[in-house]
Tab-separated table of C-alpha atoms in Angstrom:
chain	number	residue	atom	x	y	z
S	21	MET	CA	-43.078	-94.908	87.459
S	22	ALA	CA	-39.894	-92.790	88.439
S	23	ASP	CA	-41.348	-90.678	85.778
S	24	SER	CA	-44.364	-89.950	87.517
S	25	LEU	CA	-43.441	-89.664	91.473
S	26	TRP	CA	-43.384	-85.693	91.015
S	27	ILE	CA	-47.630	-85.908	90.564
S	28	PHE	CA	-47.471	-88.485	93.754
S	29	VAL	CA	-45.608	-86.229	95.414
S	30	ALA	CA	-47.205	-82.689	94.724
S	31	VAL	CA	-50.397	-84.551	95.673
S	32	GLY	CA	-49.063	-85.668	99.265
S	33	ALA	CA	-47.415	-81.773	99.317
S	34	ALA	CA	-51.180	-80.206	98.386
S	35	ALA	CA	-52.902	-82.737	101.203
S	36	PHE	CA	-50.600	-81.490	104.172
S	37	GLN	CA	-51.007	-77.810	102.955
S	38	ALA	CA	-54.538	-77.863	103.708
S	39	LEU	CA	-54.490	-79.432	107.113
S	40	ARG	CA	-51.150	-77.266	107.446
S	41	PHE	CA	-53.781	-73.892	106.535
S	42	MET	CA	-56.287	-75.587	108.726
S	43	LEU	CA	-54.586	-75.556	111.698
S	44	GLN	CA	-52.987	-71.908	110.604
S	45	LYS	CA	-56.223	-70.376	110.535
S	46	SER	CA	-57.363	-71.731	114.269
S	47	LEU	CA	-54.298	-70.022	115.228
S	48	SER	CA	-54.643	-66.627	113.402
S	49	MET	CA	-58.205	-66.252	114.852
S	50	GLY	CA	-57.567	-64.833	117.687
S	51	THR	CA	-54.620	-66.601	118.998
S	52	LEU	CA	-51.782	-64.601	117.414
S	53	SER	CA	-51.058	-62.068	114.652
S	54	ALA	CA	-51.503	-62.726	110.969
S	55	GLY	CA	-47.481	-62.223	111.695
S	56	GLY	CA	-47.235	-64.304	114.661
S	57	ALA	CA	-49.194	-67.385	112.811
S	58	THR	CA	-46.625	-67.234	110.136
S	59	LEU	CA	-43.432	-67.051	111.758
S	60	ALA	CA	-44.830	-70.222	113.923
S	61	ARG	CA	-45.514	-72.511	110.098
S	62	PHE	CA	-41.878	-71.668	110.072
S	63	LEU	CA	-40.185	-71.476	113.391
S	64	PHE	CA	-41.995	-74.836	114.609
S	65	SER	CA	-40.754	-76.999	111.246
S	66	THR	CA	-37.428	-75.377	110.784
S	67	PRO	CA	-36.061	-78.673	113.838
S	68	PHE	CA	-38.145	-81.125	111.804
S	69	VAL	CA	-36.457	-80.142	109.501
S	70	ALA	CA	-33.013	-79.838	110.271
S	71	VAL	CA	-33.334	-83.508	111.953
S	72	PHE	CA	-34.496	-84.987	109.269
S	73	ALA	CA	-32.131	-83.472	106.549
S	74	LEU	CA	-29.082	-83.688	108.437
S	75	SER	CA	-29.704	-87.635	109.466
S	76	TYR	CA	-30.622	-88.235	105.941
S	77	LEU	CA	-27.223	-86.741	105.091
S	78	GLN	CA	-25.386	-89.096	107.938
S	79	LEU	CA	-26.859	-91.539	106.201
S	80	GLN	CA	-25.779	-91.046	102.584
S	81	GLY	CA	-21.910	-90.558	104.587
S	82	GLY	CA	-22.265	-87.601	105.761
S	83	VAL	CA	-20.675	-85.715	102.661
S	84	TRP	CA	-22.042	-81.986	102.681
S	85	PRO	CA	-22.755	-81.128	98.519
S	86	SER	CA	-21.386	-78.556	96.951
S	87	LEU	CA	-23.261	-75.719	96.478
S	88	GLY	CA	-23.598	-73.709	92.872
S	89	ASP	CA	-22.536	-69.869	92.925
S	90	ARG	CA	-26.691	-68.830	92.949
S	91	PHE	CA	-27.700	-71.086	95.255
S	92	LEU	CA	-28.154	-68.944	98.016
S	93	VAL	CA	-29.896	-66.180	95.508
S	94	PHE	CA	-32.560	-68.710	94.988
S	95	ALA	CA	-32.973	-69.961	98.415
S	96	LEU	CA	-33.262	-66.228	100.085
S	97	VAL	CA	-35.450	-64.711	97.515
S	98	GLY	CA	-37.628	-67.754	98.073
S	99	ALA	CA	-37.629	-67.938	100.961
S	100	LEU	CA	-38.494	-64.076	101.512
S	101	ALA	CA	-40.910	-64.845	98.542
S	102	GLN	CA	-43.012	-67.565	100.740
S	103	ILE	CA	-43.416	-65.483	104.441
S	104	LEU	CA	-44.332	-62.610	102.110
S	105	ALA	CA	-46.746	-64.900	100.270
S	106	THR	CA	-47.858	-66.712	103.392
S	107	TRP	CA	-48.009	-63.494	105.589
S	108	CYS	CA	-51.203	-62.757	102.830
S	109	VAL	CA	-52.805	-66.063	103.020
S	110	VAL	CA	-52.837	-65.592	107.009
S	111	ALA	CA	-54.380	-61.870	106.890
S	112	LEU	CA	-57.501	-63.185	104.149
S	113	PHE	CA	-58.481	-65.489	107.007
S	114	GLN	CA	-59.341	-61.732	108.687
S	115	HIS	CA	-61.645	-60.765	105.747
S	116	ARG	CA	-64.923	-61.766	104.514
S	117	ASN	CA	-64.112	-61.828	101.202
S	118	PHE	CA	-61.601	-65.181	101.837
S	119	ALA	CA	-63.110	-67.001	99.336
S	120	VAL	CA	-62.354	-64.690	95.828
S	121	GLY	CA	-58.980	-64.110	97.655
S	122	ILE	CA	-57.834	-67.418	97.741
S	123	THR	CA	-59.452	-67.469	93.952
S	124	PHE	CA	-57.227	-64.848	93.264
S	125	LYS	CA	-54.257	-67.021	95.019
S	126	LYS	CA	-54.806	-69.614	92.779
S	127	THR	CA	-53.807	-67.662	90.028
S	128	GLU	CA	-49.917	-68.545	91.784
S	129	VAL	CA	-49.966	-71.282	89.001
S	130	VAL	CA	-50.248	-68.856	85.483
S	131	GLN	CA	-47.530	-66.886	87.704
S	132	THR	CA	-45.060	-69.347	87.977
S	133	ALA	CA	-45.536	-70.732	84.448
S	134	LEU	CA	-44.420	-66.732	83.740
S	135	VAL	CA	-42.110	-66.658	86.188
S	136	GLY	CA	-40.321	-70.046	85.979
S	137	PHE	CA	-40.167	-69.309	81.647
S	138	VAL	CA	-38.159	-65.877	82.865
S	139	VAL	CA	-36.627	-66.598	85.013
S	140	LEU	CA	-35.594	-70.568	84.633
S	141	GLY	CA	-36.265	-71.089	81.020
S	142	ASP	CA	-38.482	-73.409	81.829
S	143	LYS	CA	-41.389	-74.048	79.436
S	144	VAL	CA	-44.801	-75.369	79.538
S	145	SER	CA	-46.343	-77.339	75.972
S	146	PHE	CA	-49.494	-76.725	74.595
S	147	GLY	CA	-51.076	-79.490	76.385
S	148	GLY	CA	-49.675	-78.319	79.783
S	149	LEU	CA	-50.835	-75.253	79.417
S	150	MET	CA	-54.693	-76.609	78.703
S	151	ALA	CA	-54.365	-78.746	81.510
S	152	ILE	CA	-53.072	-75.965	83.948
S	153	LEU	CA	-56.319	-73.061	82.500
S	154	VAL	CA	-58.808	-75.915	83.183
S	155	GLY	CA	-57.534	-76.211	86.551
S	156	LEU	CA	-57.803	-72.355	87.509
S	157	LEU	CA	-61.266	-72.536	85.462
S	158	GLY	CA	-62.268	-75.510	88.523
S	159	VAL	CA	-60.896	-73.620	91.118
S	160	LEU	CA	-62.611	-70.333	89.821
S	161	VAL	CA	-66.413	-71.926	89.842
S	162	LEU	CA	-65.622	-73.718	93.121
S	163	SER	CA	-64.606	-70.428	94.653
S	164	ASP	CA	-67.390	-67.980	93.074
S	165	ARG	CA	-69.908	-67.367	96.014
S	166	PRO	CA	-73.218	-65.522	95.574
S	167	GLU	CA	-72.257	-64.633	98.696
S	168	SER	CA	-68.872	-62.212	98.161
S	169	GLY	CA	-71.063	-59.452	95.750
S	170	ALA	CA	-71.567	-59.119	92.489
S	171	GLY	CA	-70.014	-57.334	89.910
S	172	LEU	CA	-66.722	-55.160	90.433
S	173	LYS	CA	-67.148	-55.335	94.382
S	174	ARG	CA	-66.533	-58.828	94.053
S	175	PHE	CA	-63.128	-57.828	92.939
S	176	LEU	CA	-62.545	-54.295	93.757
S	177	ASN	CA	-61.565	-55.414	97.624
S	178	LYS	CA	-58.680	-56.223	99.742
S	179	GLY	CA	-59.098	-59.912	99.668
S	180	ALA	CA	-58.998	-60.185	95.976
S	181	GLY	CA	-55.585	-57.704	95.819
S	182	LEU	CA	-54.180	-59.850	99.167
S	183	GLY	CA	-54.294	-62.867	97.479
S	184	LEU	CA	-53.341	-62.069	93.946
S	185	LEU	CA	-50.442	-60.669	95.750
S	186	SER	CA	-50.073	-63.807	97.401
S	187	GLY	CA	-49.731	-65.789	93.962
S	188	ALA	CA	-47.041	-63.671	93.003
S	189	PHE	CA	-44.789	-64.148	96.125
S	190	PHE	CA	-46.105	-68.035	95.659
S	191	ALA	CA	-44.598	-67.971	92.157
S	192	VAL	CA	-41.555	-66.629	93.003
S	193	SER	CA	-41.229	-68.461	95.748
S	194	ALA	CA	-41.768	-71.284	93.870
S	195	VAL	CA	-39.564	-70.657	91.108
S	196	GLY	CA	-36.547	-69.701	93.431
S	197	TYR	CA	-36.697	-73.369	94.930
S	198	ARG	CA	-36.546	-74.813	91.768
S	199	GLY	CA	-33.751	-72.871	91.223
S	200	ALA	CA	-32.155	-73.506	94.856
S	201	THR	CA	-32.425	-77.573	94.175
S	202	LEU	CA	-30.866	-77.348	90.933
S	203	GLU	CA	-27.908	-75.795	92.361
S	204	VAL	CA	-27.226	-78.530	94.490
S	205	GLY	CA	-24.359	-80.989	93.275
S	206	SER	CA	-26.467	-84.101	93.759
S	207	ASP	CA	-28.524	-86.885	92.454
S	208	ASP	CA	-30.198	-87.752	95.005
S	209	PRO	CA	-33.061	-85.734	94.313
S	210	LEU	CA	-34.344	-85.815	98.075
S	211	LEU	CA	-31.179	-84.796	98.990
S	212	ARG	CA	-31.119	-81.958	97.250
S	213	ALA	CA	-35.225	-81.374	98.301
S	214	LEU	CA	-33.810	-81.161	102.397
S	215	VAL	CA	-30.609	-79.597	101.749
S	216	SER	CA	-32.493	-76.833	100.226
S	217	LEU	CA	-35.489	-76.734	102.402
S	218	MET	CA	-32.858	-76.463	105.656
S	219	VAL	CA	-31.367	-74.064	104.374
S	220	VAL	CA	-34.556	-71.956	103.791
S	221	THR	CA	-36.365	-72.960	106.716
S	222	ALA	CA	-33.779	-71.121	109.267
S	223	SER	CA	-33.378	-68.567	107.205
S	224	GLN	CA	-37.173	-67.928	107.720
S	225	SER	CA	-37.003	-68.875	111.313
S	226	LEU	CA	-34.376	-66.257	111.937
S	227	GLY	CA	-35.980	-62.891	109.992
S	228	LEU	CA	-38.591	-63.120	110.725
S	229	SER	CA	-38.410	-63.657	114.316
S	230	ALA	CA	-35.795	-60.948	114.408
S	231	TYR	CA	-38.148	-58.845	112.695
S	232	ILE	CA	-41.803	-59.945	114.788
S	233	ARG	CA	-39.878	-58.960	118.054
S	234	TRP	CA	-39.012	-55.212	116.572
S	235	ARG	CA	-42.864	-54.719	115.056
S	236	GLU	CA	-44.700	-56.640	117.096
S	237	PRO	CA	-43.413	-56.738	121.137
S	238	GLY	CA	-44.858	-59.892	122.959
S	239	GLU	CA	-46.021	-61.818	119.883
S	240	LEU	CA	-42.289	-63.739	120.091
S	241	ARG	CA	-43.790	-64.876	123.281
S	242	ARG	CA	-46.818	-65.621	122.315
S	243	VAL	CA	-45.842	-68.193	119.169
S	244	VAL	CA	-43.519	-70.201	121.694
S	245	ALA	CA	-46.269	-70.382	124.296
S	246	SER	CA	-48.403	-72.141	120.935
S	247	TRP	CA	-46.300	-74.709	120.878
S	248	ARG	CA	-49.041	-76.802	121.860
S	249	SER	CA	-50.350	-76.279	118.783
S	250	SER	CA	-47.987	-74.857	116.546
S	251	VAL	CA	-45.900	-78.533	116.379
S	252	TRP	CA	-48.686	-79.668	114.345
S	253	MET	CA	-48.728	-77.301	111.816
S	254	GLY	CA	-45.086	-78.028	112.188
S	255	LEU	CA	-45.164	-81.443	111.778
S	256	ALA	CA	-47.834	-80.662	108.644
S	257	SER	CA	-45.540	-77.698	107.533
S	258	LEU	CA	-42.729	-81.001	107.059
S	259	GLY	CA	-44.372	-83.037	105.163
S	260	GLY	CA	-46.027	-80.117	103.236
S	261	SER	CA	-42.492	-78.083	102.281
S	262	LEU	CA	-40.648	-81.500	101.553
S	263	GLY	CA	-42.988	-82.352	99.160
S	264	TRP	CA	-42.790	-79.109	97.301
S	265	PHE	CA	-39.362	-78.660	97.056
S	266	LEU	CA	-38.749	-83.236	96.220
S	267	ALA	CA	-41.147	-82.103	93.614
S	268	PHE	CA	-39.327	-78.992	92.149
S	269	THR	CA	-36.621	-81.376	91.929
S	270	LEU	CA	-38.500	-83.570	89.775
S	271	GLN	CA	-40.767	-81.125	87.287
S	272	ASN	CA	-41.443	-77.690	86.552
S	273	ALA	CA	-42.270	-75.346	89.294
S	274	ALA	CA	-45.991	-75.091	87.638
S	275	TYR	CA	-46.645	-78.160	86.073
S	276	VAL	CA	-45.786	-79.267	90.430
S	277	PHE	CA	-48.370	-76.498	90.821
S	278	ALA	CA	-51.219	-76.933	88.758
S	279	VAL	CA	-51.562	-81.160	90.257
S	280	GLY	CA	-51.224	-79.311	93.303
S	281	GLN	CA	-54.496	-77.833	93.139
S	282	VAL	CA	-56.063	-80.998	94.726
S	283	GLU	CA	-55.467	-78.768	97.369
S	284	VAL	CA	-58.595	-77.291	97.002
S	285	ILE	CA	-60.542	-80.247	97.030
S	286	PHE	CA	-59.203	-81.973	100.051
S	287	SER	CA	-60.210	-78.356	101.412
S	288	ILE	CA	-63.879	-79.585	100.715
S	289	LEU	CA	-63.154	-82.961	102.092
S	290	ILE	CA	-61.863	-81.465	105.550
S	291	SER	CA	-65.347	-78.928	105.057
S	292	VAL	CA	-67.084	-82.362	104.539
S	293	LEU	CA	-65.490	-84.814	107.082
S	294	VAL	CA	-64.882	-82.029	109.773
S	295	PHE	CA	-67.100	-79.432	109.719
S	296	LYS	CA	-70.415	-81.693	108.559
S	297	GLU	CA	-70.995	-79.549	105.802
S	298	GLN	CA	-72.856	-80.965	102.649
S	299	ILE	CA	-71.150	-80.484	98.587
S	300	THR	CA	-73.076	-77.985	96.266
S	301	ARG	CA	-73.836	-79.091	92.660
S	302	ARG	CA	-70.739	-76.200	91.959
S	303	GLU	CA	-68.536	-77.667	93.681
S	304	GLY	CA	-69.093	-81.623	92.528
S	305	ALA	CA	-68.230	-79.368	88.940
S	306	GLY	CA	-65.101	-77.516	89.749
S	307	ILE	CA	-64.074	-80.951	91.765
S	308	ALA	CA	-64.724	-82.100	88.171
S	309	LEU	CA	-62.414	-79.706	86.740
S	310	ILE	CA	-59.424	-79.705	88.905
S	311	THR	CA	-59.606	-83.560	88.331
S	312	ALA	CA	-59.466	-83.952	84.665
S	313	SER	CA	-56.758	-81.058	85.307
S	314	VAL	CA	-54.525	-83.061	87.014
S	315	LEU	CA	-55.380	-86.508	84.895
S	316	THR	CA	-54.733	-84.792	81.499
S	317	LEU	CA	-50.824	-83.766	83.495
S	318	VAL	CA	-50.552	-87.342	84.624
S	319	LEU	CA	-51.238	-88.554	81.260
S	320	PHE	CA	-49.690	-86.177	78.788
S	321	LEU	CA	-46.812	-85.529	80.466
């Protein structure tokens, strides 16, 4: 059970992330700018993370764990990469080619495997690679829509570029976060995840608030004024981020993201249950492929 804990944690993180993107999309469609919606995601999760982390630390004796020499480098690089990745995704909501962009975003799994190998030496087995590719195929099937265009027009657009760029940034952030959690001197995976997450979210809130105040006068005030909606996004962000961080302490980031592709299935369920949309035969095939990918990882890792 302990060996497979990361799988359940990753599935939970994906569910929270699907919920958070749904809330974030509503904020970005008129209420806030792309930068403002990105800031809201971090700003309103930071207090919850801090309270949770400090309370848990107190329960464990109140002793702050030692941090390795590379902790801040991994944490801050991951934090910056996640800001840029989230900004790209929010910007995607404002483009007609959203489906294609999200398809390219999902190359984050393959990109994470490459970055993880180069930076941390994390290796992916042949079976794991096959499972990752099956999952990627499922996402491609789900995201391929006739209205996206034909031929190269489907791929040579700003939405596709933002999606690919977001996938690259998410890959860097995932590997950075896994590296940071491994630098925390504790045998408790939850404490390692919470300490890393608290440092990361605090730095993201401070840094992005300063940037927004400089580049977008008045937007910071609108972000704060949106607290009635944004606080729920903060709670969803806490659930998702803590899940990802905890999973990263336990397993290769590429495998974690591979299981996390069930986020696409959760997004479809939200469409069906919340927006009363119908699941097409193509979407059913995509769901089957992603499910097969996750089951392969569960059975053979």
